[in-house]
């Protein structure tokens, strides 16, 4: 039985003491301190400022696997860095077995010095659960019943205080239990890029509502890991980017293997697999993960601006010599009856109309394009319906096709379908502009109620924030000049504020006034 009422006498572990512990030496006092749950231990990384916070902590956590350790309050002290941890006897034992010398993929080995019993939990009170819950709540969409835990350990607000990747079983278990008890119903769960090797935490949490599960870009090496999903009715699953995908020579073997654990599956890696005689059909196609990210960011950015109350916010997206045209699949007579007259001035090349009118509706140059777009009725595009294809990519020029549904926000709202093809060209600083925009609007294959598409964006509140590398550098230098914070803290504040420098400065001032920023966060 642990005795936590004993006085705390800090003790230092260096390599020589760690060797004695790992070789089975009695070291009674050290082992007693390692096992106490009422104390914080301090782990110092000699010359740790030479490397990024994440690379240091990943190296340490990798060295102690499968033990758990939650680093808290990582900060610099001169050339060294340090963090605090508690309830980590197994992890400390593992560190001793490394002689406190950790392999470092980015350079020289990391030398650790551990101070056991550095502080009492009564002197340093820190409750991690509210931090986790706040980060999860911010990533939960109650309307879509979706929880986005992609790269959860990098959540800006949480990352300032704790480092808790879901690859650690204890953290993953705790987050899944919080999801069940403190977050609303979750049907769509995104676990991308968390370096997961198993899914037992999902099974342990007894969550039964998940239908769509995104596991892309983790470290799952065997399909047996999916056995943890046996109590769920998974209909959509993404496994791209995991080592297990290399174990199968053809798509049929791969699909059959997945369906052993997910028999209700309809969509796998973006491909419909329920069709029997038809070929497999991708909902989206991208050449690489990096291109997927670029296309996704562009599509979200464009349609956020397009759905704005004033489409002049699109200024700057189009190249100065860009072209734009629109075609319309509904006859003029029907369009007038449906109050869609604003769409009838279109450039449909298949119709026999005056060639001059066709040229009139081929808009050239940014100002003319914006004028044409402003004449179209206000709209809201349903992002859940989008299908995207990267049709051409030579590194400088991209051709992107986007299709889906949108709601026309007129006196009698109605749902239409669209297909939009963009040709993008990379200019200086790798900043992309639209060279050609071809827009086609048509009826939906079946009548869809406008109420089924909820316009959740308050258009007047949209603030477009999308900066090039040089613009970010300029913002970064200005923020550093104003705050005198060091590189890491500046980056954290700006990322958290999505590079809105006014918001970043406001957040900094609040933290500064409440003395929430340590002295070593500032430039020396």
Short mmCIF file of C-alpha atoms in Angstrom, two decimals:
data_model
loop_
_atom_site.label_atom_id
_atom_site.label_comp_id
_atom_site.label_asym_id
_atom_site.label_seq_id
_atom_site.Cartn_x
_atom_site.Cartn_y
_atom_site.Cartn_z
CA UNK A 1 0.00 0.00 0.00
CA UNK A 2 1.38 3.41 -1.03
CA UNK A 3 2.08 5.94 1.69
CA UNK A 4 1.62 9.42 0.26
CA UNK A 5 1.82 11.29 3.57
CA UNK A 6 5.60 10.87 3.81
CA UNK A 7 7.71 14.03 3.40
CA UNK A 8 9.00 14.59 -0.11
CA UNK A 9 12.79 14.61 -0.45
CA UNK A 10 13.73 15.21 -4.11
CA UNK A 11 16.41 12.94 -5.58
CA UNK A 12 18.28 13.23 -8.84
CA UNK A 13 18.73 10.43 -11.35
CA UNK A 14 21.59 10.59 -13.80
CA UNK A 15 23.00 7.88 -16.06
CA UNK A 16 25.10 6.24 -13.34
CA UNK A 17 22.14 5.85 -10.94
CA UNK A 18 19.86 4.76 -13.78
CA UNK A 19 22.29 1.93 -14.62
CA UNK A 20 22.20 0.70 -11.01
CA UNK A 21 18.38 0.72 -11.00
CA UNK A 22 18.16 -1.09 -14.34
CA UNK A 23 20.58 -3.75 -13.10
CA UNK A 24 18.34 -4.52 -10.14
CA UNK A 25 20.08 -2.53 -7.42
CA UNK A 26 17.99 -2.00 -4.29
CA UNK A 27 17.92 1.83 -4.55
CA UNK A 28 15.02 1.81 -2.09
CA UNK A 29 14.54 5.57 -1.78
CA UNK A 30 14.62 6.16 -5.55
CA UNK A 31 12.18 3.34 -6.25
CA UNK A 32 9.82 4.60 -3.53
CA UNK A 33 9.76 8.07 -5.06
CA UNK A 34 9.23 6.64 -8.56
CA UNK A 35 6.14 4.81 -7.34
CA UNK A 36 4.47 7.72 -5.52
CA UNK A 37 1.34 9.16 -7.15
CA UNK A 38 1.32 12.43 -5.17
CA UNK A 39 4.49 13.94 -6.67
CA UNK A 40 5.65 15.53 -9.90
CA UNK A 41 8.92 14.41 -11.44
CA UNK A 42 11.06 16.76 -13.53
CA UNK A 43 12.75 15.48 -16.69
CA UNK A 44 15.51 17.72 -18.04
CA UNK A 45 16.80 17.35 -21.61
CA UNK A 46 20.39 18.60 -21.83
CA UNK A 47 20.69 21.10 -24.72
CA UNK A 48 17.09 20.32 -25.65
CA UNK A 49 16.60 23.73 -27.28
CA UNK A 50 18.53 22.43 -30.32
CA UNK A 51 15.44 20.42 -31.34
CA UNK A 52 11.73 21.02 -31.64
CA UNK A 53 9.44 20.22 -28.73
CA UNK A 54 7.59 17.53 -30.65
CA UNK A 55 10.71 15.74 -31.93
CA UNK A 56 12.15 15.58 -28.39
CA UNK A 57 8.96 14.26 -26.81
CA UNK A 58 8.32 11.76 -29.63
CA UNK A 59 11.83 10.35 -29.17
CA UNK A 60 11.31 9.95 -25.42
CA UNK A 61 7.86 8.37 -25.76
CA UNK A 62 9.16 6.00 -28.43
CA UNK A 63 11.95 4.87 -26.08
CA UNK A 64 9.54 3.92 -23.28
CA UNK A 65 6.86 2.10 -25.34
CA UNK A 66 4.52 0.54 -24.32
CA UNK A 67 4.68 2.49 -21.04
CA UNK A 68 2.68 5.73 -20.74
CA UNK A 69 3.97 9.18 -19.93
CA UNK A 70 2.16 12.53 -20.21
CA UNK A 71 4.67 15.41 -20.44
CA UNK A 72 3.37 18.62 -18.86
CA UNK A 73 4.55 22.25 -19.11
CA UNK A 74 7.45 21.69 -21.52
CA UNK A 75 9.68 24.77 -21.49
CA UNK A 76 13.23 26.01 -21.94
CA UNK A 77 15.78 26.93 -19.32
CA UNK A 78 18.88 28.31 -20.98
CA UNK A 79 20.09 25.71 -23.51
CA UNK A 80 18.20 22.94 -21.75
CA UNK A 81 14.50 22.07 -21.78
CA UNK A 82 12.40 20.22 -19.25
CA UNK A 83 8.91 18.93 -18.54
CA UNK A 84 6.99 17.51 -15.58
CA UNK A 85 5.24 14.14 -15.28
CA UNK A 86 3.51 12.03 -12.63
CA UNK A 87 1.99 8.55 -12.19
CA UNK A 88 4.68 7.16 -14.47
CA UNK A 89 6.68 4.55 -12.51
CA UNK A 90 6.72 2.12 -15.45
CA UNK A 91 7.92 4.85 -17.82
CA UNK A 92 10.69 5.92 -15.41
CA UNK A 93 11.80 2.31 -15.13
CA UNK A 94 11.99 2.13 -18.93
CA UNK A 95 14.02 5.34 -19.03
CA UNK A 96 16.46 3.86 -16.55
CA UNK A 97 16.96 0.90 -18.90
CA UNK A 98 18.07 3.37 -21.60
CA UNK A 99 20.62 4.79 -19.14
CA UNK A 100 18.79 8.11 -19.68
CA UNK A 101 20.32 8.33 -23.16
CA UNK A 102 17.64 8.49 -25.84
CA UNK A 103 18.11 7.84 -29.56
CA UNK A 104 17.37 10.99 -31.50
CA UNK A 105 16.45 10.69 -35.22
CA UNK A 106 17.26 14.38 -35.69
CA UNK A 107 20.79 14.47 -34.29
CA UNK A 108 22.93 13.55 -31.28
CA UNK A 109 21.40 11.36 -28.55
CA UNK A 110 19.29 13.16 -25.94
CA UNK A 111 20.80 13.16 -22.45
CA UNK A 112 18.23 13.20 -19.64
CA UNK A 113 18.51 14.11 -15.97
CA UNK A 114 15.47 13.23 -13.84
CA UNK A 115 14.58 14.87 -10.53
CA UNK A 116 12.32 12.48 -8.64
CA UNK A 117 9.79 14.13 -6.31
CA UNK A 118 10.45 17.57 -7.79
CA UNK A 119 7.16 18.95 -6.39
CA UNK A 120 4.03 17.86 -4.58
CA UNK A 121 0.74 17.70 -6.47
CA UNK A 122 -0.61 20.00 -3.74
CA UNK A 123 2.00 22.64 -4.57
CA UNK A 124 1.48 22.30 -8.32
CA UNK A 125 -2.17 21.63 -9.10
CA UNK A 126 -2.95 20.76 -12.69
CA UNK A 127 -6.09 18.94 -13.83
CA UNK A 128 -5.62 17.55 -17.33
CA UNK A 129 -9.22 16.44 -17.90
CA UNK A 130 -10.67 19.95 -18.47
CA UNK A 131 -7.96 20.59 -21.10
CA UNK A 132 -8.80 17.38 -22.94
CA UNK A 133 -12.53 18.03 -22.71
CA UNK A 134 -12.19 21.62 -23.96
CA UNK A 135 -10.17 20.47 -26.97
CA UNK A 136 -12.69 17.72 -27.77
CA UNK A 137 -15.71 20.02 -27.38
CA UNK A 138 -14.16 22.49 -29.79
CA UNK A 139 -13.78 19.69 -32.37
CA UNK A 140 -17.31 18.30 -32.00
CA UNK A 141 -20.09 19.19 -34.44
CA UNK A 142 -23.43 18.35 -32.86
CA UNK A 143 -25.34 18.92 -36.12
CA UNK A 144 -23.25 16.35 -38.01
CA UNK A 145 -22.65 14.21 -34.90
CA UNK A 146 -18.98 14.24 -35.83
CA UNK A 147 -15.82 14.44 -33.73
CA UNK A 148 -12.57 15.43 -35.45
CA UNK A 149 -9.56 14.13 -33.50
CA UNK A 150 -7.09 14.42 -36.38
CA UNK A 151 -3.59 15.04 -34.95
CA UNK A 152 -5.24 15.54 -31.57
CA UNK A 153 -1.92 16.02 -29.74
CA UNK A 154 -1.28 19.14 -31.86
CA UNK A 155 -4.38 21.00 -30.72
CA UNK A 156 -2.92 24.52 -30.22
CA UNK A 157 -4.53 25.28 -26.85
CA UNK A 158 -3.70 21.89 -25.37
CA UNK A 159 -0.20 21.69 -26.90
CA UNK A 160 0.91 24.71 -24.84
CA UNK A 161 0.41 22.74 -21.61
CA UNK A 162 0.45 18.99 -22.24
CA UNK A 163 1.61 16.52 -24.86
CA UNK A 164 -0.70 13.53 -25.02
CA UNK A 165 -0.69 11.66 -28.36
CA UNK A 166 -3.47 9.11 -28.80
CA UNK A 167 -0.77 6.54 -29.64
CA UNK A 168 -0.42 6.17 -25.85
CA UNK A 169 -3.02 3.58 -24.74
CA UNK A 170 -3.88 5.32 -21.48
CA UNK A 171 -4.54 8.65 -23.23
CA UNK A 172 -6.54 7.02 -26.04
CA UNK A 173 -8.67 5.11 -23.52
CA UNK A 174 -9.33 8.25 -21.50
CA UNK A 175 -10.29 10.29 -24.57
CA UNK A 176 -12.68 7.59 -25.81
CA UNK A 177 -14.36 7.36 -22.40
CA UNK A 178 -14.70 11.15 -22.31
CA UNK A 179 -16.27 10.98 -25.75
CA UNK A 180 -18.89 8.54 -24.47
CA UNK A 181 -19.66 10.30 -21.18
CA UNK A 182 -19.11 14.01 -21.81
CA UNK A 183 -19.55 14.56 -25.58
CA UNK A 184 -22.82 14.12 -27.48
CA UNK A 185 -23.60 11.21 -29.81
CA UNK A 186 -20.74 10.55 -32.23
CA UNK A 187 -21.49 8.85 -35.55
CA UNK A 188 -18.52 10.21 -37.52
CA UNK A 189 -15.09 9.86 -35.87
CA UNK A 190 -11.90 11.17 -37.49
CA UNK A 191 -8.70 9.67 -36.05
CA UNK A 192 -6.33 10.61 -38.87
CA UNK A 193 -2.58 11.06 -38.25
CA UNK A 194 -2.38 9.94 -34.61
CA UNK A 195 0.24 7.16 -35.10
CA UNK A 196 -2.25 4.59 -33.80
CA UNK A 197 -1.19 0.93 -33.78
CA UNK A 198 -4.35 -0.53 -32.22
CA UNK A 199 -7.99 0.38 -31.59
CA UNK A 200 -8.66 -1.36 -28.28
CA UNK A 201 -9.62 1.98 -26.70
CA UNK A 202 -12.70 2.14 -28.96
CA UNK A 203 -13.76 -1.32 -27.81
CA UNK A 204 -12.99 -0.57 -24.14
CA UNK A 205 -15.13 2.58 -24.17
CA UNK A 206 -18.27 0.63 -25.21
CA UNK A 207 -19.13 3.28 -27.80
CA UNK A 208 -21.72 1.81 -30.18
CA UNK A 209 -22.87 4.80 -32.26
CA UNK A 210 -19.90 5.17 -34.65
CA UNK A 211 -20.82 4.56 -38.31
CA UNK A 212 -18.09 6.42 -40.19
CA UNK A 213 -14.49 5.95 -39.06
CA UNK A 214 -11.44 7.67 -40.58
CA UNK A 215 -8.15 5.93 -39.69
CA UNK A 216 -5.97 7.32 -42.49
CA UNK A 217 -2.21 7.78 -42.05
CA UNK A 218 -1.73 5.83 -38.81
CA UNK A 219 0.62 2.90 -38.07
CA UNK A 220 -1.81 -0.03 -38.21
CA UNK A 221 0.08 -3.04 -39.56
CA UNK A 222 -2.50 -5.83 -39.34
CA UNK A 223 -6.16 -6.13 -40.28
CA UNK A 224 -6.74 -8.03 -37.01
CA UNK A 225 -6.69 -4.65 -35.26
CA UNK A 226 -10.17 -4.05 -36.74
CA UNK A 227 -11.53 -6.78 -34.43
CA UNK A 228 -12.03 -3.96 -31.92
CA UNK A 229 -14.82 -2.66 -34.20
CA UNK A 230 -16.90 -5.85 -34.07
CA UNK A 231 -19.71 -4.26 -32.00
CA UNK A 232 -20.07 -1.28 -34.37
CA UNK A 233 -22.10 -0.98 -37.58
CA UNK A 234 -19.36 0.69 -39.62
CA UNK A 235 -20.65 1.71 -43.07
CA UNK A 236 -17.79 4.02 -44.12
CA UNK A 237 -14.12 3.32 -43.33
CA UNK A 238 -10.84 4.90 -44.44
CA UNK A 239 -7.53 3.03 -44.01
CA UNK A 240 -5.32 4.76 -46.62
CA UNK A 241 -1.76 5.42 -45.54
CA UNK A 242 -1.47 2.53 -43.04
CA UNK A 243 1.21 -0.18 -43.45
CA UNK A 244 -1.48 -2.90 -43.62
CA UNK A 245 -2.52 -1.61 -47.06
CA UNK A 246 0.74 -3.04 -48.47
CA UNK A 247 -0.22 -6.60 -47.41
CA UNK A 248 -2.70 -7.15 -50.26
CA UNK A 249 -1.93 -7.77 -53.93
CA UNK A 250 -5.40 -6.87 -55.23
CA UNK A 251 -8.48 -4.91 -54.22
CA UNK A 252 -10.70 -7.99 -53.87
CA UNK A 253 -8.49 -9.54 -51.14
CA UNK A 254 -8.27 -6.19 -49.39
CA UNK A 255 -12.04 -5.63 -49.38
CA UNK A 256 -12.82 -9.19 -48.23
CA UNK A 257 -10.32 -8.88 -45.40
CA UNK A 258 -11.87 -5.64 -44.16
CA UNK A 259 -15.43 -6.99 -44.43
CA UNK A 260 -14.57 -9.86 -42.07
CA UNK A 261 -14.61 -7.23 -39.30
CA UNK A 262 -16.96 -4.64 -40.85
CA UNK A 263 -19.70 -6.64 -42.63
CA UNK A 264 -22.00 -3.61 -43.05
CA UNK A 265 -19.40 -1.62 -45.00
CA UNK A 266 -20.58 0.41 -48.00
CA UNK A 267 -17.64 2.74 -48.59
CA UNK A 268 -13.96 1.79 -48.16
CA UNK A 269 -11.20 4.37 -48.74
CA UNK A 270 -13.66 6.49 -50.70
CA UNK A 271 -14.73 3.60 -52.96
CA UNK A 272 -18.24 2.13 -53.11
CA UNK A 273 -17.84 -1.62 -52.59
CA UNK A 274 -21.49 -2.75 -52.60
CA UNK A 275 -21.71 -2.89 -56.42
CA UNK A 276 -21.35 -6.42 -57.80
CA UNK A 277 -20.96 -6.21 -61.58
CA UNK A 278 -19.95 -2.55 -61.79
CA UNK A 279 -16.32 -1.44 -61.39
CA UNK A 280 -15.24 0.10 -58.08
CA UNK A 281 -16.06 3.81 -58.05
CA UNK A 282 -14.08 6.46 -56.16
CA UNK A 283 -15.98 9.35 -54.60
CA UNK A 284 -12.78 11.46 -54.67
CA UNK A 285 -9.45 11.06 -56.42
CA UNK A 286 -6.18 12.73 -55.48
CA UNK A 287 -2.66 11.95 -56.62
CA UNK A 288 -1.01 12.22 -53.20
CA UNK A 289 -1.87 13.16 -49.61
CA UNK A 290 -0.19 16.58 -50.01
CA UNK A 291 -2.26 17.31 -53.12
CA UNK A 292 -5.43 16.20 -51.31
CA UNK A 293 -4.69 18.74 -48.59
CA UNK A 294 -4.08 21.50 -51.16
CA UNK A 295 -7.28 20.72 -53.10
CA UNK A 296 -9.37 20.43 -49.92
CA UNK A 297 -8.10 23.77 -48.63
CA UNK A 298 -8.77 25.47 -51.96
CA UNK A 299 -12.29 24.03 -52.32
CA UNK A 300 -13.28 24.97 -48.75
CA UNK A 301 -11.78 28.44 -49.14
CA UNK A 302 -13.45 29.13 -52.50
CA UNK A 303 -16.95 28.03 -51.52
CA UNK A 304 -16.78 29.81 -48.15
CA UNK A 305 -16.09 33.02 -50.05
CA UNK A 306 -18.53 32.23 -52.87
CA UNK A 307 -21.36 31.71 -50.34
CA UNK A 308 -20.55 35.08 -48.77
CA UNK A 309 -23.18 37.80 -48.97
CA UNK A 310 -20.83 39.90 -51.10
CA UNK A 311 -18.89 37.91 -53.71
CA UNK A 312 -16.34 40.68 -54.17
CA UNK A 313 -14.45 38.90 -51.36
CA UNK A 314 -13.35 36.52 -54.15
CA UNK A 315 -11.11 39.29 -55.48
CA UNK A 316 -7.54 38.04 -55.62
CA UNK A 317 -8.46 34.39 -56.26
CA UNK A 318 -8.80 34.85 -60.00
CA UNK A 319 -5.80 35.46 -62.27
CA UNK A 320 -5.90 38.86 -63.99
CA UNK A 321 -6.44 37.17 -67.39
CA UNK A 322 -8.75 34.41 -66.13
CA UNK A 323 -11.83 33.05 -67.94
CA UNK A 324 -15.20 32.11 -66.42
CA UNK A 325 -18.28 30.60 -68.02
CA UNK A 326 -21.52 29.00 -66.85
CA UNK A 327 -23.87 26.48 -68.47
CA UNK A 328 -27.38 25.65 -67.29
CA UNK A 329 -29.16 22.32 -67.78
CA UNK A 330 -32.73 23.54 -67.11
CA UNK A 331 -34.77 24.94 -70.00
CA UNK A 332 -35.58 28.64 -69.97
CA UNK A 333 -39.32 28.03 -69.64
CA UNK A 334 -38.94 25.73 -66.62
CA UNK A 335 -36.33 28.02 -65.06
CA UNK A 336 -38.70 31.00 -65.21
CA UNK A 337 -41.48 28.98 -63.55
CA UNK A 338 -39.06 27.93 -60.79
CA UNK A 339 -37.90 31.53 -60.24
CA UNK A 340 -34.40 30.69 -61.54
CA UNK A 341 -34.23 33.38 -64.20
CA UNK A 342 -30.83 34.61 -62.95
CA UNK A 343 -29.28 31.36 -64.21
CA UNK A 344 -30.62 31.54 -67.78
CA UNK A 345 -27.91 33.89 -69.12
CA UNK A 346 -25.56 30.98 -69.70
CA UNK A 347 -23.00 29.86 -72.25
CA UNK A 348 -24.28 26.45 -73.35
CA UNK A 349 -22.24 25.56 -76.43
CA UNK A 350 -24.67 22.78 -77.44
CA UNK A 351 -27.55 25.19 -78.00
CA UNK A 352 -28.03 27.04 -81.28
CA UNK A 353 -27.94 30.64 -80.14
CA UNK A 354 -26.38 33.84 -81.41
CA UNK A 355 -22.54 33.46 -81.34
CA UNK A 356 -22.28 37.00 -79.98
CA UNK A 357 -24.28 35.97 -76.92
CA UNK A 358 -21.92 33.04 -76.36
CA UNK A 359 -18.97 35.42 -76.40
CA UNK A 360 -20.89 37.81 -74.15
CA UNK A 361 -21.19 35.10 -71.49
CA UNK A 362 -17.53 34.11 -71.63
CA UNK A 363 -16.19 36.41 -68.93
CA UNK A 364 -12.58 37.53 -69.23
CA UNK A 365 -10.56 39.22 -66.49
CA UNK A 366 -11.12 39.39 -62.75
CA UNK A 367 -13.45 42.41 -62.71
CA UNK A 368 -15.74 41.00 -65.40
CA UNK A 369 -15.83 37.61 -63.66
CA UNK A 370 -16.77 39.13 -60.30
CA UNK A 371 -19.49 41.13 -62.03
CA UNK A 372 -20.92 37.92 -63.54
CA UNK A 373 -20.79 36.05 -60.23
CA UNK A 374 -22.52 38.90 -58.37
CA UNK A 375 -25.54 38.58 -60.70
CA UNK A 376 -26.14 34.97 -59.62
CA UNK A 377 -28.48 34.38 -56.64
CA UNK A 378 -27.13 33.89 -53.17
CA UNK A 379 -26.36 30.25 -52.32
CA UNK A 380 -25.19 27.73 -49.75
CA UNK A 381 -23.17 24.70 -50.90
CA UNK A 382 -23.56 21.43 -48.99
CA UNK A 383 -19.98 20.35 -48.23
CA UNK A 384 -21.17 16.87 -47.25
CA UNK A 385 -22.29 16.24 -50.83
CA UNK A 386 -18.99 17.22 -52.47
CA UNK A 387 -17.04 14.90 -54.74
CA UNK A 388 -13.59 16.12 -55.81
CA UNK A 389 -11.22 14.88 -58.51
CA UNK A 390 -7.72 16.09 -59.28
CA UNK A 391 -7.80 15.52 -63.04
CA UNK A 392 -4.45 17.05 -64.00
CA UNK A 393 -1.35 18.00 -62.04
CA UNK A 394 2.08 18.86 -63.41
CA UNK A 395 3.31 20.62 -60.29
CA UNK A 396 2.46 24.10 -61.57
CA UNK A 397 -0.99 23.67 -63.11
CA UNK A 398 -3.93 21.80 -61.53
CA UNK A 399 -7.33 20.88 -62.97
CA UNK A 400 -9.90 20.23 -60.22
CA UNK A 401 -13.47 19.02 -60.69
CA UNK A 402 -15.96 19.56 -57.84
CA UNK A 403 -19.55 18.33 -57.90
CA UNK A 404 -22.35 18.30 -55.35
CA UNK A 405 -25.51 20.05 -54.17
CA UNK A 406 -26.28 23.63 -53.26
CA UNK A 407 -29.30 25.51 -52.01
CA UNK A 408 -30.44 28.67 -53.81
CA UNK A 409 -31.32 31.26 -51.13
CA UNK A 410 -34.17 33.07 -52.88
CA UNK A 411 -37.79 33.72 -51.88
CA UNK A 412 -38.58 30.04 -52.48
CA UNK A 413 -35.34 28.16 -51.65
CA UNK A 414 -34.62 25.05 -53.71
CA UNK A 415 -31.82 22.53 -54.13
CA UNK A 416 -29.82 22.24 -57.37
CA UNK A 417 -26.82 20.17 -58.43
CA UNK A 418 -23.57 21.60 -59.76
CA UNK A 419 -20.27 20.68 -61.32
CA UNK A 420 -17.43 23.17 -61.28
CA UNK A 421 -14.08 22.67 -63.00
CA UNK A 422 -11.19 24.91 -61.96
CA UNK A 423 -7.82 25.26 -63.64
CA UNK A 424 -5.31 26.64 -61.11
CA UNK A 425 -1.88 28.02 -61.86
CA UNK A 426 0.95 28.41 -59.33
CA UNK A 427 2.46 31.89 -59.38
CA UNK A 428 5.29 33.41 -57.30
CA UNK A 429 5.63 32.10 -53.73
CA UNK A 430 3.66 29.01 -54.86
CA UNK A 431 0.43 30.98 -54.54
CA UNK A 432 -2.35 29.54 -56.71
CA UNK A 433 -4.83 31.56 -58.77
CA UNK A 434 -7.83 30.46 -60.85
CA UNK A 435 -6.98 30.52 -64.55
CA UNK A 436 -10.28 29.03 -65.76
CA UNK A 437 -13.60 28.44 -64.00
CA UNK A 438 -16.29 26.39 -65.79
CA UNK A 439 -19.57 26.20 -63.87
CA UNK A 440 -22.51 23.89 -64.72
CA UNK A 441 -25.85 24.00 -62.86
CA UNK A 442 -28.70 21.52 -63.25
CA UNK A 443 -31.66 19.96 -61.47
CA UNK A 444 -31.10 17.16 -58.98
CA UNK A 445 -31.90 13.60 -60.08
CA UNK A 446 -34.72 13.54 -57.52
CA UNK A 447 -36.45 16.30 -55.61
CA UNK A 448 -34.60 17.26 -52.42
CA UNK A 449 -36.17 19.35 -49.67
CA UNK A 450 -34.30 22.63 -49.00
CA UNK A 451 -34.73 21.92 -45.28
CA UNK A 452 -32.42 18.91 -45.63
CA UNK A 453 -29.51 21.30 -46.27
CA UNK A 454 -28.99 23.49 -43.26
CA UNK A 455 -27.27 26.81 -43.98
CA UNK A 456 -25.05 26.84 -40.92
CA UNK A 457 -22.71 29.63 -42.03
CA UNK A 458 -23.51 33.18 -40.99
CA UNK A 459 -22.27 34.71 -44.23
CA UNK A 460 -21.64 38.19 -42.84
CA UNK A 461 -19.29 36.72 -40.24
CA UNK A 462 -16.97 34.94 -42.69
CA UNK A 463 -13.46 36.32 -42.46
CA UNK A 464 -11.32 34.85 -45.25
CA UNK A 465 -7.88 33.94 -43.92
CA UNK A 466 -5.53 32.21 -46.33
CA UNK A 467 -1.95 33.42 -46.43
CA UNK A 468 1.04 32.61 -48.60
CA UNK A 469 4.41 31.63 -47.12
CA UNK A 470 5.81 35.15 -47.47
CA UNK A 471 2.66 36.69 -45.94
CA UNK A 472 2.90 34.32 -42.97
CA UNK A 473 6.57 35.23 -42.52
CA UNK A 474 5.67 38.93 -42.48
CA UNK A 475 2.89 38.34 -39.92
CA UNK A 476 5.23 36.20 -37.82
CA UNK A 477 7.96 38.86 -37.72
CA UNK A 478 5.44 41.57 -36.82
CA UNK A 479 3.93 39.44 -34.03
CA UNK A 480 7.39 38.64 -32.63
CA UNK A 481 8.31 42.34 -32.74
CA UNK A 482 5.16 43.34 -30.85
CA UNK A 483 5.20 40.57 -28.21
CA UNK A 484 8.95 39.73 -27.94
CA UNK A 485 7.93 36.06 -27.63
CA UNK A 486 10.31 33.35 -28.83
CA UNK A 487 9.84 31.43 -32.10
CA UNK A 488 7.82 28.51 -30.66
CA UNK A 489 5.38 30.65 -28.68
CA UNK A 490 4.81 33.05 -31.59
CA UNK A 491 4.01 30.13 -33.89
CA UNK A 492 1.59 28.62 -31.35
CA UNK A 493 -0.35 31.87 -30.88
CA UNK A 494 -0.61 32.52 -34.64
CA UNK A 495 -1.63 28.94 -35.47
CA UNK A 496 -4.28 29.02 -32.75
CA UNK A 497 -5.66 32.27 -34.19
CA UNK A 498 -5.47 30.89 -37.77
CA UNK A 499 -2.95 33.65 -38.58
CA UNK A 500 -5.38 36.41 -37.64
CA UNK A 501 -2.78 38.71 -36.04
CA UNK A 502 -5.37 40.85 -34.22
CA UNK A 503 -6.85 37.79 -32.54
CA UNK A 504 -3.36 36.44 -31.74
CA UNK A 505 -2.34 39.72 -30.06
CA UNK A 506 -5.65 39.82 -28.15
CA UNK A 507 -5.07 36.26 -26.87
CA UNK A 508 -1.50 37.15 -25.94
CA UNK A 509 -2.62 40.23 -23.95
CA UNK A 510 -5.20 38.19 -22.01
CA UNK A 511 -2.59 35.57 -21.09
CA UNK A 512 0.00 38.23 -20.26
CA UNK A 513 -2.35 40.10 -17.93
CA UNK A 514 -3.23 36.87 -16.10
CA UNK A 515 0.49 35.92 -15.79
CA UNK A 516 -0.14 32.73 -17.78
CA UNK A 517 3.02 33.09 -19.89
CA UNK A 518 6.32 31.85 -18.34
CA UNK A 519 9.34 34.16 -18.44
CA UNK A 520 11.32 31.81 -20.70
CA UNK A 521 8.65 32.20 -23.40
CA UNK A 522 10.18 35.60 -24.20
CA UNK A 523 13.32 36.36 -26.18
CA UNK A 524 16.39 36.83 -24.02
#
